[in-house]
Coordinates of C-alpha atoms and ligand atoms in Angstrom, one line a residue:
M28 CA -1.3 -5.6 10.9
Q29 CA -2.5 -2.1 12.5
P30 CA -5.4 -0.5 9.9
L31 CA -3.8 2.4 8.3
E32 CA -4.6 5.8 10.0
A33 CA -7.8 7.4 8.8
S34 CA -6.7 11.2 8.9
L35 CA -3.3 13.2 7.9
R36 CA -2.9 14.4 11.2
D37 CA -3.3 10.5 12.9
Y38 CA -0.7 9.6 10.1
L39 CA 1.8 12.5 11.3
H40 CA 1.2 11.5 14.8
T41 CA 2.0 7.4 14.4
H42 CA 5.2 8.5 12.6
S43 CA 6.2 11.5 14.8
N44 CA 9.7 10.0 14.9
S45 CA 10.4 10.6 11.5
V46 CA 8.2 14.2 11.2
V47 CA 10.5 17.0 10.7
R48 CA 8.6 19.6 13.3
I49 CA 9.2 23.3 12.5
R50 CA 8.3 25.4 15.8
K51 CA 10.1 28.8 15.0
P52 CA 8.3 31.3 13.3
V53 CA 8.3 30.6 9.2
G54 CA 7.2 33.1 6.6
I55 CA 5.0 31.6 3.9
R56 CA 7.5 32.6 1.2
D57 CA 10.2 30.3 3.0
I58 CA 8.1 27.4 3.1
G59 CA 9.2 26.0 -0.4
A60 CA 13.0 26.5 0.4
L61 CA 12.7 24.7 3.6
S62 CA 10.5 21.8 2.7
A63 CA 12.7 21.0 -0.3
Q64 CA 15.6 20.3 1.9
T65 CA 14.2 17.3 4.1
D66 CA 13.3 13.7 2.6
D67 CA 10.6 13.0 5.6
P68 CA 7.4 14.8 6.3
I69 CA 7.9 18.3 7.5
L70 CA 5.3 20.0 9.7
F71 CA 5.2 23.8 9.8
E72 CA 3.4 24.6 13.2
N73 CA 4.1 28.4 13.2
I74 CA 3.3 30.1 10.2
I75 CA 3.7 34.1 10.6
E76 CA 0.6 35.1 8.3
A77 CA -1.6 32.1 9.2
P78 CA -1.2 31.3 13.0
D79 CA -4.6 29.5 12.8
F80 CA -3.0 26.9 10.2
R81 CA -0.4 24.2 10.1
V82 CA 1.3 23.2 6.7
A83 CA 2.3 19.7 5.9
D84 CA 4.7 18.6 2.9
I85 CA 7.3 15.8 1.7
L86 CA 5.2 13.0 2.6
V87 CA 6.2 10.4 -0.1
K88 CA 9.7 11.7 -1.3
N89 CA 11.4 8.2 -0.6
R90 CA 10.8 4.7 -0.3
E91 CA 10.8 4.7 3.5
N92 CA 8.0 7.1 3.6
Q93 CA 5.9 5.6 0.5
A94 CA 6.0 2.4 2.4
R95 CA 4.6 3.8 5.3
A96 CA 1.8 5.3 3.4
L97 CA 0.6 2.0 2.5
G98 CA 1.6 0.4 6.1
V99 CA 4.0 -2.0 4.7
S100 CA 7.9 -2.8 5.0
R101 CA 10.3 -1.0 2.4
E102 CA 10.7 -4.4 0.9
D103 CA 7.1 -5.1 0.3
Y104 CA 5.8 -1.9 -0.8
L105 CA 6.1 -2.1 -4.4
R106 CA 4.6 -5.5 -4.7
T107 CA 1.8 -4.4 -2.4
L108 CA 0.8 -1.3 -4.5
A109 CA 1.4 -3.3 -7.5
H110 CA -1.1 -6.0 -6.1
R111 CA -3.6 -3.8 -4.9
L112 CA -4.0 -2.1 -8.2
R113 CA -5.2 -5.4 -9.4
L114 CA -8.0 -5.9 -6.8
P115 CA -11.5 -4.9 -7.3
P116 CA -12.6 -1.1 -6.2
R117 CA -13.8 -0.6 -2.9
P118 CA -16.0 2.6 -2.8
P119 CA -16.2 5.3 0.0
V120 CA -18.9 4.8 2.5
K121 CA -21.6 7.6 2.6
V122 CA -22.0 9.2 6.2
A123 CA -23.7 12.3 7.5
G124 CA -21.0 15.1 8.2
G125 CA -17.6 14.7 9.6
P126 CA -14.4 16.7 11.2
V127 CA -13.9 18.6 8.0
K128 CA -17.0 20.4 8.4
E129 CA -16.4 21.8 11.9
V130 CA -15.7 25.2 10.3
R131 CA -17.5 26.4 7.0
W132 CA -16.7 29.3 4.9
L133 CA -19.5 29.9 2.7
G134 CA -20.1 33.1 0.2
V135 CA -17.7 35.9 0.6
D136 CA -16.1 34.0 3.6
A137 CA -14.7 31.3 1.3
D138 CA -11.5 33.3 0.5
L139 CA -8.5 31.7 -0.5
T140 CA -6.5 34.4 0.6
R141 CA -7.0 33.3 4.1
L142 CA -5.1 29.7 3.6
P143 CA -1.7 29.5 4.2
I144 CA -0.9 28.6 0.4
P145 CA 2.7 29.0 -0.3
F146 CA 4.5 30.3 -3.4
H147 CA 6.7 27.9 -5.4
K148 CA 9.4 29.6 -7.1
E149 CA 11.4 32.7 -7.9
G150 CA 9.6 35.2 -9.6
D151 CA 6.3 33.7 -8.3
T152 CA 4.0 36.6 -7.5
R153 CA 1.1 34.9 -6.4
P154 CA 0.4 31.6 -4.4
Y155 CA 0.2 28.3 -6.0
I156 CA -2.3 25.4 -5.0
T157 CA -1.2 21.7 -5.5
L158 CA -3.7 19.7 -4.0
A159 CA -5.3 16.4 -5.3
N160 CA -9.0 16.9 -6.3
I161 CA -12.2 15.0 -7.4
I162 CA -13.9 16.0 -10.2
R163 CA -16.9 13.5 -11.6
D164 CA -16.9 11.7 -15.0
P165 CA -20.6 12.9 -16.3
E166 CA -21.1 10.0 -18.4
T167 CA -19.9 6.9 -16.3
G168 CA -20.3 8.7 -13.1
F169 CA -17.0 7.9 -11.5
L170 CA -15.1 9.9 -9.5
N171 CA -11.7 11.1 -11.1
S172 CA -8.7 12.3 -9.1
N173 CA -5.7 14.4 -10.1
H174 CA -3.7 17.3 -9.3
A175 CA -4.7 20.6 -10.8
G176 CA -2.1 23.1 -10.2
T177 CA -3.9 26.4 -9.6
T178 CA -2.6 29.9 -9.2
V179 CA -4.7 31.9 -6.8
T180 CA -5.7 34.9 -9.0
G181 CA -8.4 36.6 -6.1
R182 CA -10.1 35.7 -3.0
H183 CA -12.4 33.4 -4.9
S184 CA -10.3 32.5 -8.2
G185 CA -7.9 30.8 -9.5
A186 CA -6.3 29.7 -12.9
I187 CA -6.6 26.0 -12.8
S188 CA -4.3 23.5 -14.9
F189 CA -5.5 20.2 -15.9
A190 CA -2.3 18.4 -17.2
T191 CA -3.6 14.5 -17.2
P192 CA -5.2 13.5 -20.4
H193 CA -8.3 11.8 -18.3
S194 CA -9.1 15.1 -16.8
V195 CA -8.9 16.9 -20.1
R196 CA -11.2 14.5 -21.7
I197 CA -13.7 14.5 -18.5
M198 CA -13.9 18.0 -19.1
N199 CA -14.6 17.9 -22.9
K200 CA -17.4 15.6 -21.9
Y201 CA -19.2 18.6 -19.8
R202 CA -18.6 20.8 -22.8
Q203 CA -20.2 18.4 -25.2
M204 CA -23.2 18.0 -22.9
G205 CA -23.5 21.9 -23.2
E206 CA -22.1 22.5 -19.7
T207 CA -20.2 25.8 -19.3
K208 CA -18.8 24.7 -16.0
M209 CA -17.7 21.6 -14.0
P210 CA -17.8 21.1 -10.3
I211 CA -14.5 20.2 -8.3
V212 CA -13.4 19.6 -4.8
M213 CA -9.9 20.0 -3.7
M214 CA -8.6 18.0 -1.0
G215 CA -6.3 19.7 1.5
G216 CA -4.6 17.4 4.0
V217 CA -5.7 13.6 3.5
P218 CA -3.3 10.6 4.0
P219 CA -0.7 10.0 1.8
A220 CA -2.2 7.0 0.2
Y221 CA -5.3 9.2 -1.2
E222 CA -2.7 11.0 -3.1
I223 CA -0.8 7.9 -4.3
M224 CA -4.3 6.5 -5.8
A225 CA -5.4 10.0 -7.1
N226 CA -2.3 10.3 -9.4
Y227 CA -3.3 6.8 -11.1
S228 CA -3.2 6.9 -14.9
G229 CA -3.9 4.3 -17.0
L230 CA -6.7 1.8 -18.3
H231 CA -9.6 2.4 -15.6
L232 CA -12.0 4.9 -17.8
D233 CA -15.2 2.9 -17.6
V234 CA -14.4 0.5 -14.7
W235 CA -13.8 2.8 -11.8
G236 CA -12.6 6.2 -10.8
E237 CA -9.4 6.7 -8.8
F238 CA -11.5 7.8 -5.8
D239 CA -13.1 4.2 -5.7
M240 CA -9.5 2.7 -5.4
I241 CA -8.4 4.8 -2.3
G242 CA -10.1 2.1 0.2
T243 CA -8.7 -0.7 -2.1
I244 CA -5.0 0.5 -1.6
M245 CA -5.4 1.2 1.9
D246 CA -7.1 -1.9 2.8
R247 CA -9.8 -0.2 4.7
D248 CA -13.1 1.6 4.3
I249 CA -12.9 5.4 3.9
E250 CA -15.7 7.8 4.5
V251 CA -17.4 10.9 2.6
T252 CA -20.1 13.2 3.1
D253 CA -21.9 15.7 0.8
A254 CA -20.1 18.8 -0.1
E255 CA -21.7 22.2 0.9
T256 CA -22.1 24.0 -2.5
V257 CA -21.2 21.7 -5.5
P258 CA -22.8 17.9 -6.2
L259 CA -19.5 15.8 -5.1
P260 CA -18.6 13.9 -2.2
V261 CA -15.8 15.0 0.0
P262 CA -13.7 13.2 2.5
T263 CA -14.7 13.7 6.0
Q264 CA -11.4 13.2 7.5
A265 CA -9.7 15.9 5.4
E266 CA -8.2 18.7 7.0
V267 CA -9.5 21.3 4.6
I268 CA -11.8 21.3 1.5
I269 CA -12.0 23.7 -1.4
E270 CA -15.3 23.5 -3.3
G271 CA -16.0 25.1 -6.6
Y272 CA -16.7 25.3 -10.2
V273 CA -14.4 25.3 -13.2
H274 CA -15.4 27.6 -15.8
F275 CA -14.3 26.6 -19.3
A276 CA -15.1 29.5 -21.2
D277 CA -13.0 31.7 -19.1
Q278 CA -9.5 31.0 -20.2
T279 CA -6.6 32.9 -18.6
V280 CA -2.7 32.6 -18.6
G281 CA -1.8 30.2 -16.1
A282 CA 2.0 29.7 -14.7
V283 CA 3.5 26.1 -14.6
T284 CA 5.4 24.5 -12.2
S285 CA 7.1 21.7 -14.2
P286 CA 8.4 18.6 -12.4
S287 CA 11.4 18.7 -14.5
M288 CA 12.3 21.6 -12.5
Y289 CA 12.3 24.2 -15.3
H290 CA 9.9 26.9 -16.1
I291 CA 8.6 25.6 -19.0
P292 CA 6.1 25.5 -20.8
Q293 CA 6.2 29.1 -20.2
Y294 CA 2.6 29.9 -20.3
E295 CA -0.6 27.9 -20.6
H296 CA -4.1 28.9 -21.4
V297 CA -6.2 27.3 -18.6
P298 CA -9.6 27.5 -17.1
T299 CA -10.8 29.6 -14.3
L300 CA -11.7 28.1 -11.0
E301 CA -14.5 29.8 -9.1
V302 CA -14.4 28.9 -5.2
T303 CA -17.8 28.6 -3.4
A304 CA -16.8 26.9 -0.3
I305 CA -14.1 26.4 2.1
T306 CA -14.5 24.1 5.0
M307 CA -12.0 22.4 7.7
R308 CA -11.1 21.1 11.0
E309 CA -11.3 23.4 14.0
D310 CA -8.2 22.3 15.8
R311 CA -5.7 24.0 13.6
P312 CA -6.1 22.5 10.2
I313 CA -3.2 20.7 8.4
Y314 CA -3.0 22.2 4.7
R315 CA -1.0 20.1 2.4
N316 CA 1.5 21.6 0.1
H317 CA 3.6 19.7 -2.3
Q318 CA 6.5 22.1 -3.2
T319 CA 7.2 21.7 -6.7
C320 CA 10.9 22.2 -7.0
P321 CA 13.6 21.1 -6.9
A322 CA 13.7 17.7 -5.9
T323 CA 10.4 17.0 -3.9
D324 CA 7.2 15.1 -3.8
H325 CA 6.4 16.5 -7.3
Q326 CA 8.7 13.9 -9.0
T327 CA 7.6 11.2 -7.1
L328 CA 3.9 11.2 -6.2
P329 CA 2.2 11.4 -10.0
R330 CA 4.6 8.4 -10.7
L331 CA 4.1 5.8 -7.6
C332 CA 1.3 4.1 -9.5
H333 CA 3.1 4.3 -12.8
E334 CA 5.9 2.0 -10.9
A335 CA 3.3 -0.3 -10.0
V336 CA 1.9 -0.7 -13.1
L337 CA 5.3 -1.4 -14.7
Y338 CA 6.3 -3.7 -12.1
N339 CA 3.1 -5.7 -13.0
R340 CA 3.8 -5.5 -16.7
L341 CA 7.5 -6.5 -16.0
S342 CA 6.5 -9.4 -13.8
E343 CA 4.2 -10.7 -16.6
M344 CA 7.4 -11.1 -18.6
G345 CA 8.9 -13.6 -16.2
L346 CA 11.2 -11.1 -14.8
A347 CA 12.1 -11.3 -10.9
V348 CA 11.3 -7.7 -10.6
K349 CA 13.0 -6.1 -7.4
D350 CA 12.4 -2.5 -8.0
V351 CA 11.3 0.1 -10.7
R352 CA 11.7 3.8 -9.7
F353 CA 11.3 7.4 -11.1
P354 CA 13.8 9.1 -9.0
T355 CA 13.6 12.6 -7.9
W356 CA 16.8 13.4 -9.6
G357 CA 15.4 12.0 -13.3
A358 CA 13.2 14.7 -13.2
A359 CA 10.1 12.9 -14.1
L360 CA 11.8 11.9 -17.4
S361 CA 13.6 8.6 -16.6
C362 CA 12.6 5.5 -15.2
I363 CA 15.2 2.8 -13.5
I364 CA 14.0 -0.9 -13.7
Q365 CA 16.0 -3.2 -11.5
F366 CA 15.7 -7.3 -11.8
D367 CA 17.5 -10.3 -12.5
Y368 CA 17.1 -12.2 -15.7
R369 CA 17.3 -15.9 -17.0
H370 CA 19.2 -15.4 -20.2
D371 CA 19.9 -12.8 -23.0
G372 CA 17.1 -11.1 -24.7
F373 CA 15.0 -9.8 -21.7
V374 CA 16.6 -6.7 -20.9
N375 CA 16.1 -5.1 -24.3
D376 CA 12.4 -6.2 -24.2
A377 CA 12.0 -4.8 -20.8
L378 CA 13.6 -1.6 -21.8
M379 CA 11.1 -1.2 -24.9
M380 CA 7.9 -1.9 -22.8
V381 CA 9.0 1.0 -20.3
M382 CA 9.8 3.1 -23.1
G383 CA 6.8 2.5 -24.9
A384 CA 4.5 3.2 -21.4
P385 CA 1.3 5.0 -21.6
W386 CA 3.0 8.3 -20.1
I387 CA 5.7 10.5 -21.3
N388 CA 8.1 9.9 -18.5
T389 CA 9.9 7.4 -20.0
K390 CA 12.8 9.2 -22.2
L391 CA 15.5 7.8 -20.5
V392 CA 15.0 3.9 -19.2
V393 CA 18.1 2.3 -17.3
A394 CA 18.1 -1.2 -16.3
V395 CA 20.0 -2.3 -13.6
S396 CA 20.8 -5.6 -11.8
P397 CA 19.7 -6.0 -8.0
D398 CA 23.0 -5.3 -6.5
T399 CA 22.6 -1.6 -7.7
N400 CA 21.6 0.9 -4.8
L401 CA 18.7 3.1 -6.3
D402 CA 18.9 5.5 -3.7
D403 CA 22.3 6.4 -4.6
P404 CA 22.8 8.3 -8.1
A405 CA 26.1 7.7 -8.1
D406 CA 25.9 3.8 -7.8
V407 CA 23.4 3.9 -11.1
Y408 CA 25.9 6.2 -12.5
H409 CA 28.5 3.5 -11.7
A410 CA 26.5 0.9 -13.1
I411 CA 26.1 2.7 -16.4
A412 CA 29.7 3.5 -16.6
T413 CA 30.8 0.0 -15.9
R414 CA 28.2 -2.5 -17.2
C415 CA 27.2 -1.0 -20.4
D416 CA 28.9 -1.1 -23.7
P417 CA 27.3 2.0 -25.6
E418 CA 28.2 -0.3 -28.8
R419 CA 25.6 -3.0 -27.8
D420 CA 23.6 -2.1 -24.6
T421 CA 22.2 1.3 -25.6
F422 CA 19.5 2.0 -28.4
V423 CA 17.6 5.0 -29.2
V424 CA 14.0 5.4 -31.0
P425 CA 13.5 8.4 -32.6
R426 CA 10.6 10.9 -32.6
T427 CA 8.2 9.6 -29.7
R428 CA 5.8 11.7 -27.8
G429 CA 8.1 14.3 -25.6
S430 CA 7.1 15.8 -22.4
L431 CA 6.0 19.4 -22.3
Y432 CA 8.4 19.9 -19.5
D433 CA 11.5 18.7 -21.2
P434 CA 13.5 21.5 -22.9
S435 CA 15.7 19.5 -25.0
A436 CA 12.7 18.1 -26.6
T437 CA 11.5 19.5 -30.1
P438 CA 8.5 22.0 -29.7
L439 CA 5.3 20.9 -32.0
P440 CA 3.9 23.3 -34.4
D441 CA 1.5 26.1 -32.7
E442 CA -1.4 24.2 -33.0
F443 CA -0.3 21.5 -30.6
Y444 CA 1.5 23.8 -28.1
P445 CA 3.0 22.9 -25.7
F446 CA 3.2 19.4 -26.9
R447 CA 7.0 18.0 -28.4
T448 CA 8.5 15.2 -29.7
V449 CA 11.8 13.6 -28.5
G450 CA 13.8 10.3 -29.0
K451 CA 14.0 7.7 -26.4
M452 CA 17.0 6.1 -24.8
G453 CA 17.3 2.6 -23.3
I454 CA 20.4 1.8 -21.5
D455 CA 21.4 -1.8 -20.4
A456 CA 23.6 -1.6 -17.0
T457 CA 22.8 -4.9 -15.6
I458 CA 25.6 -7.7 -14.9
K459 CA 25.8 -9.0 -18.6
A460 CA 24.9 -12.7 -19.3
R461 CA 27.7 -12.7 -22.1
H462 CA 30.3 -12.5 -19.6
D463 CA 31.7 -14.3 -16.5
R464 CA 29.5 -13.2 -13.6
N465 CA 32.6 -12.9 -11.4
D466 CA 33.7 -10.0 -13.7
F467 CA 30.8 -8.1 -12.3
K468 CA 31.4 -8.5 -8.5
R469 CA 32.0 -5.2 -6.8
A470 CA 35.4 -4.9 -4.7
W471 CA 34.5 -3.7 -1.0
P472 CA 36.6 -3.1 1.9
I473 CA 36.7 -5.6 4.7
N474 CA 33.8 -5.0 7.2
W475 CA 32.3 -2.4 4.7
G476 CA 28.7 -1.5 5.9
N477 CA 29.7 -2.9 9.6
V478 CA 32.7 -0.5 10.7
K479 CA 31.4 3.1 11.2
L480 CA 33.6 6.1 10.8
S481 CA 31.1 7.8 13.4
D482 CA 31.9 5.2 16.3
F483 CA 35.7 6.1 16.0
L484 CA 35.2 10.0 16.2
Ligands
MN506 MN1 -8.3 8.9 -13.9

């Protein structure tokens, strides 16, 4: 097996047959709408406002591309990620310099408005950064990663929103130590496996940081070197790096681009980002945008490690798990679990386990059998309509932690803004052990899947 590519540009080159290359001139305001129309990686090579840059997006929207990111087949993807997340960390290798240092914008040159940062939704008046970042836990020293959406508010400033509990906890540690700011670097254009790992969320706080596991899930060493202006390492193979400090006291009102594809929460009080340096490759660096709406990497990327963790938990129950999926069309609020089971009782336990997951993305959990096609929302809907007796095969748990991005969830009192409560629903849409299995055999035409209409046109 070939080792995974070290850089995003090499990765896109290897998979160039599936990359949608846009050579016609595109304005920065159209990048979002164009990106969201593809399921495969898209590369803008001619950006009117920033001819020295390229922009890439949609790296991990579907299973095909998620599997490529790990260098395995589609069939092996989920169990490979699940397995690698159980392995020990493989911390990055420290080296001197690297491609991302070829160009250095320091001081007044470190100007965000020179980067091709897209707008995300109608009504946005300012560009929005969606890069994965690196921060350091000041207590353990581990490097934590997440995506903190950042509205560009000036040449050297942003309004930065930390949504993950772990990054909020780290920020509070700095505050308790009497610090007023926290160093941060943002990674613009790294191989997609970096970003899959950056979105890990779960038990690891005192054992490793996400950044120490990137080498593990890529099954290869990754290299870092010192940042220019902050005490953090940066990946040498990145396309662009933004360095700076998060200032806690300097709160501002930031916008939200929710994975549920709405505008809620309508506002947030967030800290300020001060940009101190921007470094990049010399040859047309590829800025990584992840468009946040409608169905894009924004629904899948933060939940790929969730899927692998749930795969491990369901397997521990003795289930032969075929897939676990937070589909883009579930708006980051719904999870589909797919497995065969030996006898009655397994499905409800599996549903409860997923509904009780650490994250707030499992409001609606649907269990299906291995013959349901998870790439086709209509097939999942068909399974719900035909394999679920609502009287026996659904259950509701009232008043659980709701998503702040779910407009149907009940807002908590002001002191807890923007958090909400919500009920959760488990739906058993599997082939029923209580009936003759032959009742559930789907009817298909002769030669279905073999004769193609396109061959007869
Ligand atoms: Mn973490």
